[in-house]
Short mmCIF file of C-alpha atoms in Angstrom, two decimals:
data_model
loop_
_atom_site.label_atom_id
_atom_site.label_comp_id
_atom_site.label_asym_id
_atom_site.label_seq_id
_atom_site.Cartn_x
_atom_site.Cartn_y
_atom_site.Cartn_z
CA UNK U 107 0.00 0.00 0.00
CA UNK U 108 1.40 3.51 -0.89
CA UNK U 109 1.98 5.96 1.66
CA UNK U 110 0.43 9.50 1.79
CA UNK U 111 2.99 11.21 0.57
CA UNK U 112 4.03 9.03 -2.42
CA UNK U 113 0.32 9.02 -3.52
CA UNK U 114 0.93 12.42 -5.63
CA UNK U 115 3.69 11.85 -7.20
CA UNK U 116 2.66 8.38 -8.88
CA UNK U 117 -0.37 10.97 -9.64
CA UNK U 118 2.24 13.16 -11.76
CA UNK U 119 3.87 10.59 -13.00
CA UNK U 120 1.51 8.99 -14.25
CA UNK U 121 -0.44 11.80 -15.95
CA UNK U 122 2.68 12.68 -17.53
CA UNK U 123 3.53 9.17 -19.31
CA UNK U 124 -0.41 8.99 -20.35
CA UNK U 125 -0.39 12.75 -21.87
CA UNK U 126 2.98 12.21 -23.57
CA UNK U 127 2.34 8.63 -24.88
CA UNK U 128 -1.49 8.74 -25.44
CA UNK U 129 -0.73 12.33 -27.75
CA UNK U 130 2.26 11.01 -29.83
CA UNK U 131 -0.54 8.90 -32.17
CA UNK U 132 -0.99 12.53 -33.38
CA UNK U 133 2.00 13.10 -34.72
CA UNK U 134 1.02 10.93 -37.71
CA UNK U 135 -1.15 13.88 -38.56
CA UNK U 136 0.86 16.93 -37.83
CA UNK U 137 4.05 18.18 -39.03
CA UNK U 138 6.46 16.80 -36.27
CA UNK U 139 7.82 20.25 -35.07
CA UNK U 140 4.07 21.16 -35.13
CA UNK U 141 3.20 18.53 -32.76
CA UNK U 142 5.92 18.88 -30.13
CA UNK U 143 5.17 22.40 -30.04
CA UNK U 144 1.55 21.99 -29.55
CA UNK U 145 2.05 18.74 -27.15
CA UNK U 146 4.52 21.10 -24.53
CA UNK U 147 1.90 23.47 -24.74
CA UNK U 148 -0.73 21.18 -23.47
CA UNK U 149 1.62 19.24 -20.71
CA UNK U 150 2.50 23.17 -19.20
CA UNK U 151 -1.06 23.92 -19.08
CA UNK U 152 -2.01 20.83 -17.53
CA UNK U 153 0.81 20.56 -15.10
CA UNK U 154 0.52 24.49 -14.26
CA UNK U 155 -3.06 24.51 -13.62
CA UNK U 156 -3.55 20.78 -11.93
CA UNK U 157 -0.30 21.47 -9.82
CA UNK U 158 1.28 24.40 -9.81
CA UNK U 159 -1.40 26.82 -9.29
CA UNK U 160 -3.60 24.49 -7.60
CA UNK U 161 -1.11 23.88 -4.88
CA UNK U 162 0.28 26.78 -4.62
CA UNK U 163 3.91 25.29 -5.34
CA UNK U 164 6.84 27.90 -5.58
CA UNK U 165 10.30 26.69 -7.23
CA UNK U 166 13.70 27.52 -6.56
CA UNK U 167 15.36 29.53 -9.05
CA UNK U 168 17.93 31.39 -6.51
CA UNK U 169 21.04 29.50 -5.65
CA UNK U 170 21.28 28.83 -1.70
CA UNK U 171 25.05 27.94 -1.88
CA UNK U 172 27.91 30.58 -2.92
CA UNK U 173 29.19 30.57 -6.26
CA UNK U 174 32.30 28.26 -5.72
CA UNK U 175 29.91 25.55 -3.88
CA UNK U 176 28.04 25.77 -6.33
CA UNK U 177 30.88 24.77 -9.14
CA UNK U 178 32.26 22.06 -6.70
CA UNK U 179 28.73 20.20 -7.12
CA UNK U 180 28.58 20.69 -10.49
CA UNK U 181 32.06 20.15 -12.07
CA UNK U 182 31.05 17.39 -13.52
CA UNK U 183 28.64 18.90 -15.62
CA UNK U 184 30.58 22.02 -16.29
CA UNK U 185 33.33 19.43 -17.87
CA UNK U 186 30.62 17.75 -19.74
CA UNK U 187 29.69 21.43 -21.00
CA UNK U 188 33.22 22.25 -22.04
CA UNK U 189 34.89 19.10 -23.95
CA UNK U 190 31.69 17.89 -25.27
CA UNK U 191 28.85 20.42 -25.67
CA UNK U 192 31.23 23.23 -27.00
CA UNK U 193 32.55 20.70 -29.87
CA UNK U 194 29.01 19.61 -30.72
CA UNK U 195 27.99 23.05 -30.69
CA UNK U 196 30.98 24.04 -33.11
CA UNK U 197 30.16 21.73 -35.70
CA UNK U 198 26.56 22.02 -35.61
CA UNK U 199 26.98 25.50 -36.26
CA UNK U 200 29.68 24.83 -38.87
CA UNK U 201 28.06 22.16 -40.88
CA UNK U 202 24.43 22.32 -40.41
CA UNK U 203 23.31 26.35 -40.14
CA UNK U 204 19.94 25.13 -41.50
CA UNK U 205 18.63 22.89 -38.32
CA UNK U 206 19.26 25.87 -35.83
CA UNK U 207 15.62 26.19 -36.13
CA UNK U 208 14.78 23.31 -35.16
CA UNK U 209 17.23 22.63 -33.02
CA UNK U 210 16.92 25.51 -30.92
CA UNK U 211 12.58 25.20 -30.62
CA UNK U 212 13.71 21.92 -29.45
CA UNK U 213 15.90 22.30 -26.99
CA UNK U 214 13.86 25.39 -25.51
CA UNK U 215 10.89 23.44 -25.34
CA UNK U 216 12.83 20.32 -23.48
CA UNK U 217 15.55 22.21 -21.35
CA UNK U 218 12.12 24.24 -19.75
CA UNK U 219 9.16 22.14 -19.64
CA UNK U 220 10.99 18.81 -18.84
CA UNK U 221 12.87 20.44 -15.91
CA UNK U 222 10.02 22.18 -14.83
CA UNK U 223 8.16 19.22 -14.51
CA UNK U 224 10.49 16.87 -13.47
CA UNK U 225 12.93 18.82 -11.21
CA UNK U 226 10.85 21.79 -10.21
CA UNK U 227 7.52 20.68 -10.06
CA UNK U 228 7.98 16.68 -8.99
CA UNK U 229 10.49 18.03 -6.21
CA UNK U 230 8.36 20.95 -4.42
CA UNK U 231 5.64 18.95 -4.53
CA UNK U 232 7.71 15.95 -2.39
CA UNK U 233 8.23 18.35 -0.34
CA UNK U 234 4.87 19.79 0.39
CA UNK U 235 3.56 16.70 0.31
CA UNK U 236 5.85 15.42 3.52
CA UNK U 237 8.80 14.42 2.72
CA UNK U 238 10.74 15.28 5.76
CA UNK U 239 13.35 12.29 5.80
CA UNK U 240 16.36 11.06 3.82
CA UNK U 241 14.27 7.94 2.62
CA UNK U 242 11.38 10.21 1.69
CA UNK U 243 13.37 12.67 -0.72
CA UNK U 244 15.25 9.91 -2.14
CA UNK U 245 12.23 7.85 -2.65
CA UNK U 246 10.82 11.56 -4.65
CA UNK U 247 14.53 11.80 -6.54
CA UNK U 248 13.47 7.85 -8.06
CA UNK U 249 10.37 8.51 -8.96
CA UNK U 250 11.04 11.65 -10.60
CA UNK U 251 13.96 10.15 -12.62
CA UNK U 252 12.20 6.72 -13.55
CA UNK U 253 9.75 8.99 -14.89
CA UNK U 254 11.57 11.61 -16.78
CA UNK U 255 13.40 8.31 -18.33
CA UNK U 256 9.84 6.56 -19.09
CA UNK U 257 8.38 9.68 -20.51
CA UNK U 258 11.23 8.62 -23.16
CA UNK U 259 9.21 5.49 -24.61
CA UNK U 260 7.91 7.40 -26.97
CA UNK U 261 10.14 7.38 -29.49
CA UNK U 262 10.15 4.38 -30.48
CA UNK U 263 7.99 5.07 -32.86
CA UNK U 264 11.12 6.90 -34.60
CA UNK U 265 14.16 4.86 -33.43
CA UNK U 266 14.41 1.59 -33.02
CA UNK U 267 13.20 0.36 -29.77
CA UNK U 268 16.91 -0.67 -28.21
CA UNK U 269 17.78 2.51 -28.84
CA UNK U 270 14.97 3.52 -27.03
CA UNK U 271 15.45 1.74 -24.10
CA UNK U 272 19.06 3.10 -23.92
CA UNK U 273 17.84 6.40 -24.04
CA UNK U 274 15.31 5.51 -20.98
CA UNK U 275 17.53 4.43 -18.79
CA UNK U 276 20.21 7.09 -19.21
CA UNK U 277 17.89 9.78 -19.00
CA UNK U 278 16.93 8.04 -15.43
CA UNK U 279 20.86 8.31 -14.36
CA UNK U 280 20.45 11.94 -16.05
CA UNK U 281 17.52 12.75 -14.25
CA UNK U 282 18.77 11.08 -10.52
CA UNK U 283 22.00 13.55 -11.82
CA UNK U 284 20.11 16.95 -12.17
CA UNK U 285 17.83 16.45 -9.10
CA UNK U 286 21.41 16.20 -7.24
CA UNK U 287 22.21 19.16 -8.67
CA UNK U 288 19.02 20.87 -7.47
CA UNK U 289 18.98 19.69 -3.87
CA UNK U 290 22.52 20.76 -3.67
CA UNK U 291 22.47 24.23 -5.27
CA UNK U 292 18.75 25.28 -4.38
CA UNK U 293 18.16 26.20 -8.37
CA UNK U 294 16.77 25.35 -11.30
CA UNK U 295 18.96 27.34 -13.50
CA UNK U 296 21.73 24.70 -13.17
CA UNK U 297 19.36 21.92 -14.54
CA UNK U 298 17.57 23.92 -16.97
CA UNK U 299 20.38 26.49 -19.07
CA UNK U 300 23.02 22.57 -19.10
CA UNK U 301 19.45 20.51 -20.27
CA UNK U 302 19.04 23.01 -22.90
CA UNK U 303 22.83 23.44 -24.37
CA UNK U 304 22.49 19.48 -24.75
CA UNK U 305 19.77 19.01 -26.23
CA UNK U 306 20.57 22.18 -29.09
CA UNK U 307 23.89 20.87 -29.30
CA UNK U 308 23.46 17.22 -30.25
CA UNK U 309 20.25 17.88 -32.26
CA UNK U 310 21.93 20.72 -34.63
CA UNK U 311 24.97 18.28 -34.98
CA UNK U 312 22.23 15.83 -36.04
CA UNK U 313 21.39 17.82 -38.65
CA UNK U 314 17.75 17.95 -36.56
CA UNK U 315 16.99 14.48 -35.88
CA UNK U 316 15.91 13.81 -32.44
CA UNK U 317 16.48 9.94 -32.68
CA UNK U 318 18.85 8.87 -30.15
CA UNK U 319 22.05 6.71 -30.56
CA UNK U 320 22.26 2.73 -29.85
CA UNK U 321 23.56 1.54 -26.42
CA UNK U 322 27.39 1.11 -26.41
CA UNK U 323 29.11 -0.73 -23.41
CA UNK U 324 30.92 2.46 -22.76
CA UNK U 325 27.84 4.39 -22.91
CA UNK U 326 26.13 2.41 -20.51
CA UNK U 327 29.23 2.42 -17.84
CA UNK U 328 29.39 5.90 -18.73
CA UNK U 329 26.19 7.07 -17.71
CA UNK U 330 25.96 4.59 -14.66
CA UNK U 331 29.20 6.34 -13.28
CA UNK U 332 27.01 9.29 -13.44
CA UNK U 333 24.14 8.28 -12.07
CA UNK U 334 26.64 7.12 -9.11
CA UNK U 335 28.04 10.41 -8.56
CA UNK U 336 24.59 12.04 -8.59
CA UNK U 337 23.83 9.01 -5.74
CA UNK U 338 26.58 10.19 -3.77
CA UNK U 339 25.91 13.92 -4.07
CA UNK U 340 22.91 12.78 -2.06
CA UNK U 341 24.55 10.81 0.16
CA UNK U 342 22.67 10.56 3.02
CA UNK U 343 25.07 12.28 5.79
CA UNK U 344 24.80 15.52 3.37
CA UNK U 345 21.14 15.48 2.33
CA UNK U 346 19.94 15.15 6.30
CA UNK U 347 21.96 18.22 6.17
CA UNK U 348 19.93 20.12 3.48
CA UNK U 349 16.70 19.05 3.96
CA UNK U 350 15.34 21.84 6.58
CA UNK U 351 17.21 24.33 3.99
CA UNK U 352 15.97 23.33 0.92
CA UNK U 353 12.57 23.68 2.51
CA UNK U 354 12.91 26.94 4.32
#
């Protein structure tokens, strides 16, 4: 039997897997930018007015830490930024000037809504909903992420499904990742500018696709060592620590 406070966030999750999957039959219909324009639009509506306003949730946008705490939680992803984003960037921009359109309506729409949902919205709702212990928040950090990574079946209708399931469960060790990065820095802006130089960058050196590559070994130990550090930035010594903080 679920307890009380995990009852809402199945709720969310939930919704969001039956919105996103149950809509993409559509996209046989509509021009594909078309569609993932007007399917964001719906999910923000929904999840502003059955969450956000309803509940009266307010997210974190202004850092709690200093500026060099800050960077010493997120070095990893400020590496990631450098020596792989940069170089994507730079030949996206070199070879493919015509998907910056796409590209960028893309990544806006995925670097915002996603985080929104999934980092700002999934974690202040945990919170309000009683979440006062190390188990509880962790238990919300899971949920979130299997979620975020689930949200991810549906593309299989335009990738093959291994490549599908790849991109599931690295977008959970992603998403376990970023909701580190929240706890830890008390903002959304550290989640949401990185989520959105990703996404732009791999999609314009794509030339605009959106399909997702095939799982390698080293991808897979890659992003588990990630989804490891983003366990041990919530190691439970530091996040007992941060709770009564992040929820001041």
């Amino acid at each position: 039997m679920l307890e009380r406070h995990q009852q809402p966030l199945l709720s969310m999750g939930v919704l969001l897997l039956v919105i996103n999957l149950g809509l993409r039959p559509l996209a046989e219909f509509l021009p594909e930018m078309l569609y993932y324009v007007l399917k964001s639009v719906f999910l923000a509506l929904v999840f502003y007015l059955g969450f956000h306003r309803r509940l009266g949730l307010k997210l974190s946008f202004r850092p709690r830490t200093s500026f060099w705490e800050q960077l010493s939680v997120s070095w990893l992803l400020v590496v990631y930024l450098l020596f792989i984003v940069l170089p994507l960037l730079v030949i996206g921009l070199s070879h493919y000037p015509q998907a910056i359109w796409d590209a960028l309506v893309s990544a806006l729409v995925a670097g915002f809504l996603e985080e929104y949902i999934c980092r700002g919205l999934f974690l202040q709702m945990a919170f309000q909903a009683g979440n006062r212990s190390y188990r509880q928040v962790m238990w919300a950090v899971f949920l979130s992420s299997l979620f975020f990574g689930l949200a991810h079946l549906s593309n299989s209708l335009i990738q093959p499904m291994s490549h599908t399931l790849f991109q599931v469960y690295y977008a959970f060790a992603l998403g376990v990742y970023f909701c580190a990065l929240v706890i830890r820095t008390g903002s959304l802006w550290w989640v949401i500018v990185p989520h959105f130089l990703m996404d732009f960058s791999v999609i314009l050196a794509a030339n605009g696709s959106k399909a997702s590559g095939g799982p390698t070994l080293l991808g897979i130990m890659v992003w588990f060592l990630i989804l490891l550090i983003g366990l041990y930035l919530l190691r439970e010594k530091k996040l007992e620590a941060l709770i009564k903080e992040f929820l001041s």
